[in-house]
Amino acid sequence: RHHLDVESLIGTLVNTLVIRTDLSGGPEFAELLQRVRNVLLDAYAHQDLPFEKLVNEVVAKRDLSYTPLVQVLFNMVNTPFAHEYMADLPISLVQF
């Protein structure tokens, strides 16, 4: 919990960070991970800006038929890596 005023709340709090990934130049996977890492570090530095405020500042007219700013959401749960398979797909940990 990043703010003292929500420390005593019970439940899941979501910190939505909007990131833009640069895919130009056809980067290899490791380079893409490095790019995403750099953007995420910058986004975390500005995480105190509420998502709703960002949307209100950037989106001129809201359209409820789609999500503003973001077409893909990724949910990161920071827990230990415990499984080698998900359904029938093998998965492995990638350090970056």
PDB file of C-alpha atoms in Angstrom:
ATOM      1  CA  ARG A   1       0.000   0.000   0.000  1.00  0.00           C
ATOM      2  CA  HIS A   2       1.602   3.185  -1.208  1.00  0.00           C
ATOM      3  CA  HIS A   3      -0.549   5.712   0.684  1.00  0.00           C
ATOM      4  CA  LEU A   4      -1.135   5.910   4.435  1.00  0.00           C
ATOM      5  CA  ASP A   5      -4.826   6.715   3.927  1.00  0.00           C
ATOM      6  CA  VAL A   6      -5.472   3.268   2.386  1.00  0.00           C
ATOM      7  CA  GLU A   7      -3.250   1.191   4.683  1.00  0.00           C
ATOM      8  CA  SER A   8      -6.168   0.074   6.845  1.00  0.00           C
ATOM      9  CA  LEU A   9      -8.433  -0.900   3.921  1.00  0.00           C
ATOM     10  CA  ILE A  10      -9.209  -4.567   3.433  1.00  0.00           C
ATOM     11  CA  GLY A  11      -9.304  -5.975  -0.080  1.00  0.00           C
ATOM     12  CA  THR A  12      -7.521  -5.711  -3.370  1.00  0.00           C
ATOM     13  CA  LEU A  13      -6.361  -2.319  -4.573  1.00  0.00           C
ATOM     14  CA  VAL A  14      -5.369  -1.985  -8.222  1.00  0.00           C
ATOM     15  CA  ASN A  15      -2.654   0.354  -9.393  1.00  0.00           C
ATOM     16  CA  THR A  16      -3.414   0.886 -13.096  1.00  0.00           C
ATOM     17  CA  LEU A  17      -0.378   2.131 -15.002  1.00  0.00           C
ATOM     18  CA  VAL A  18      -0.717   3.126 -18.650  1.00  0.00           C
ATOM     19  CA  ILE A  19       2.339   2.246 -20.696  1.00  0.00           C
ATOM     20  CA  ARG A  20       3.126   2.549 -24.386  1.00  0.00           C
ATOM     21  CA  THR A  21       5.466  -0.064 -25.808  1.00  0.00           C
ATOM     22  CA  ASP A  22       7.730   0.812 -28.735  1.00  0.00           C
ATOM     23  CA  LEU A  23       7.895  -2.118 -31.155  1.00  0.00           C
ATOM     24  CA  SER A  24       9.748  -0.225 -33.890  1.00  0.00           C
ATOM     25  CA  GLY A  25      12.729  -1.907 -35.475  1.00  0.00           C
ATOM     26  CA  GLY A  26      11.467  -5.434 -34.743  1.00  0.00           C
ATOM     27  CA  PRO A  27      13.322  -5.866 -31.438  1.00  0.00           C
ATOM     28  CA  GLU A  28      14.436  -9.256 -30.196  1.00  0.00           C
ATOM     29  CA  PHE A  29      12.588 -10.495 -27.099  1.00  0.00           C
ATOM     30  CA  ALA A  30      15.331  -9.443 -24.656  1.00  0.00           C
ATOM     31  CA  GLU A  31      15.429  -5.922 -26.151  1.00  0.00           C
ATOM     32  CA  LEU A  32      11.631  -5.678 -25.938  1.00  0.00           C
ATOM     33  CA  LEU A  33      11.771  -6.694 -22.268  1.00  0.00           C
ATOM     34  CA  GLN A  34      14.374  -3.991 -21.648  1.00  0.00           C
ATOM     35  CA  ARG A  35      12.189  -1.373 -23.349  1.00  0.00           C
ATOM     36  CA  VAL A  36       9.140  -2.399 -21.325  1.00  0.00           C
ATOM     37  CA  ARG A  37      11.212  -2.372 -18.122  1.00  0.00           C
ATOM     38  CA  ASN A  38      12.366   1.194 -18.773  1.00  0.00           C
ATOM     39  CA  VAL A  39       8.827   2.397 -19.492  1.00  0.00           C
ATOM     40  CA  LEU A  40       7.512   0.658 -16.366  1.00  0.00           C
ATOM     41  CA  LEU A  41      10.163   2.235 -14.150  1.00  0.00           C
ATOM     42  CA  ASP A  42       9.120   5.637 -15.472  1.00  0.00           C
ATOM     43  CA  ALA A  43       5.434   4.793 -14.968  1.00  0.00           C
ATOM     44  CA  TYR A  44       6.055   3.729 -11.356  1.00  0.00           C
ATOM     45  CA  ALA A  45       7.744   7.075 -10.754  1.00  0.00           C
ATOM     46  CA  HIS A  46       4.398   8.718 -11.645  1.00  0.00           C
ATOM     47  CA  GLN A  47       2.067   6.157 -10.058  1.00  0.00           C
ATOM     48  CA  ASP A  48       0.455   8.705  -7.737  1.00  0.00           C
ATOM     49  CA  LEU A  49      -1.531  10.209 -10.614  1.00  0.00           C
ATOM     50  CA  PRO A  50      -4.969   8.538 -10.441  1.00  0.00           C
ATOM     51  CA  PHE A  51      -5.952   6.670 -13.602  1.00  0.00           C
ATOM     52  CA  GLU A  52      -9.329   8.441 -13.771  1.00  0.00           C
ATOM     53  CA  LYS A  53      -7.625  11.833 -13.684  1.00  0.00           C
ATOM     54  CA  LEU A  54      -5.287  10.787 -16.492  1.00  0.00           C
ATOM     55  CA  VAL A  55      -8.252   9.658 -18.598  1.00  0.00           C
ATOM     56  CA  ASN A  56     -10.121  12.918 -17.973  1.00  0.00           C
ATOM     57  CA  GLU A  57      -7.074  14.963 -19.016  1.00  0.00           C
ATOM     58  CA  VAL A  58      -6.203  12.987 -22.152  1.00  0.00           C
ATOM     59  CA  VAL A  59      -9.516  11.750 -23.575  1.00  0.00           C
ATOM     60  CA  ALA A  60     -11.642  14.586 -24.992  1.00  0.00           C
ATOM     61  CA  LYS A  61     -14.872  12.587 -25.381  1.00  0.00           C
ATOM     62  CA  ARG A  62     -15.620   9.356 -23.515  1.00  0.00           C
ATOM     63  CA  ASP A  63     -17.071   6.423 -25.443  1.00  0.00           C
ATOM     64  CA  LEU A  64     -18.314   3.649 -23.163  1.00  0.00           C
ATOM     65  CA  SER A  65     -18.072   1.050 -25.963  1.00  0.00           C
ATOM     66  CA  TYR A  66     -14.322   0.696 -25.340  1.00  0.00           C
ATOM     67  CA  THR A  67     -11.748   1.355 -22.656  1.00  0.00           C
ATOM     68  CA  PRO A  68     -10.034   4.734 -23.003  1.00  0.00           C
ATOM     69  CA  LEU A  69      -6.242   4.762 -23.439  1.00  0.00           C
ATOM     70  CA  VAL A  70      -5.854   1.033 -22.873  1.00  0.00           C
ATOM     71  CA  GLN A  71      -6.857  -1.859 -25.130  1.00  0.00           C
ATOM     72  CA  VAL A  72      -4.855  -4.523 -23.289  1.00  0.00           C
ATOM     73  CA  LEU A  73      -4.647  -4.980 -19.521  1.00  0.00           C
ATOM     74  CA  PHE A  74      -1.966  -7.040 -17.833  1.00  0.00           C
ATOM     75  CA  ASN A  75      -2.443  -8.088 -14.232  1.00  0.00           C
ATOM     76  CA  MET A  76       0.792  -8.662 -12.346  1.00  0.00           C
ATOM     77  CA  VAL A  77       0.522 -10.580  -9.109  1.00  0.00           C
ATOM     78  CA  ASN A  78       3.855 -10.498  -7.344  1.00  0.00           C
ATOM     79  CA  THR A  79       3.924 -14.031  -5.915  1.00  0.00           C
ATOM     80  CA  PRO A  80       6.566 -16.760  -6.009  1.00  0.00           C
ATOM     81  CA  PHE A  81       6.842 -18.805  -9.212  1.00  0.00           C
ATOM     82  CA  ALA A  82       5.265 -22.152  -8.352  1.00  0.00           C
ATOM     83  CA  HIS A  83       4.221 -24.010 -11.513  1.00  0.00           C
ATOM     84  CA  GLU A  84       6.048 -25.336 -14.547  1.00  0.00           C
ATOM     85  CA  TYR A  85       2.866 -25.827 -16.599  1.00  0.00           C
ATOM     86  CA  MET A  86      -0.297 -23.838 -17.215  1.00  0.00           C
ATOM     87  CA  ALA A  87      -2.891 -26.128 -18.755  1.00  0.00           C
ATOM     88  CA  ASP A  88      -0.807 -27.973 -21.384  1.00  0.00           C
ATOM     89  CA  LEU A  89       1.664 -25.143 -21.953  1.00  0.00           C
ATOM     90  CA  PRO A  90       5.100 -25.203 -20.352  1.00  0.00           C
ATOM     91  CA  ILE A  91       6.065 -21.920 -18.694  1.00  0.00           C
ATOM     92  CA  SER A  92       9.375 -20.677 -17.385  1.00  0.00           C
ATOM     93  CA  LEU A  93      10.645 -17.704 -15.423  1.00  0.00           C
ATOM     94  CA  VAL A  94      12.514 -15.034 -17.406  1.00  0.00           C
ATOM     95  CA  GLN A  95      14.748 -12.700 -15.399  1.00  0.00           C
ATOM     96  CA  PHE A  96      15.257  -9.191 -16.732  1.00  0.00           C
TER      97      PHE A  96
END
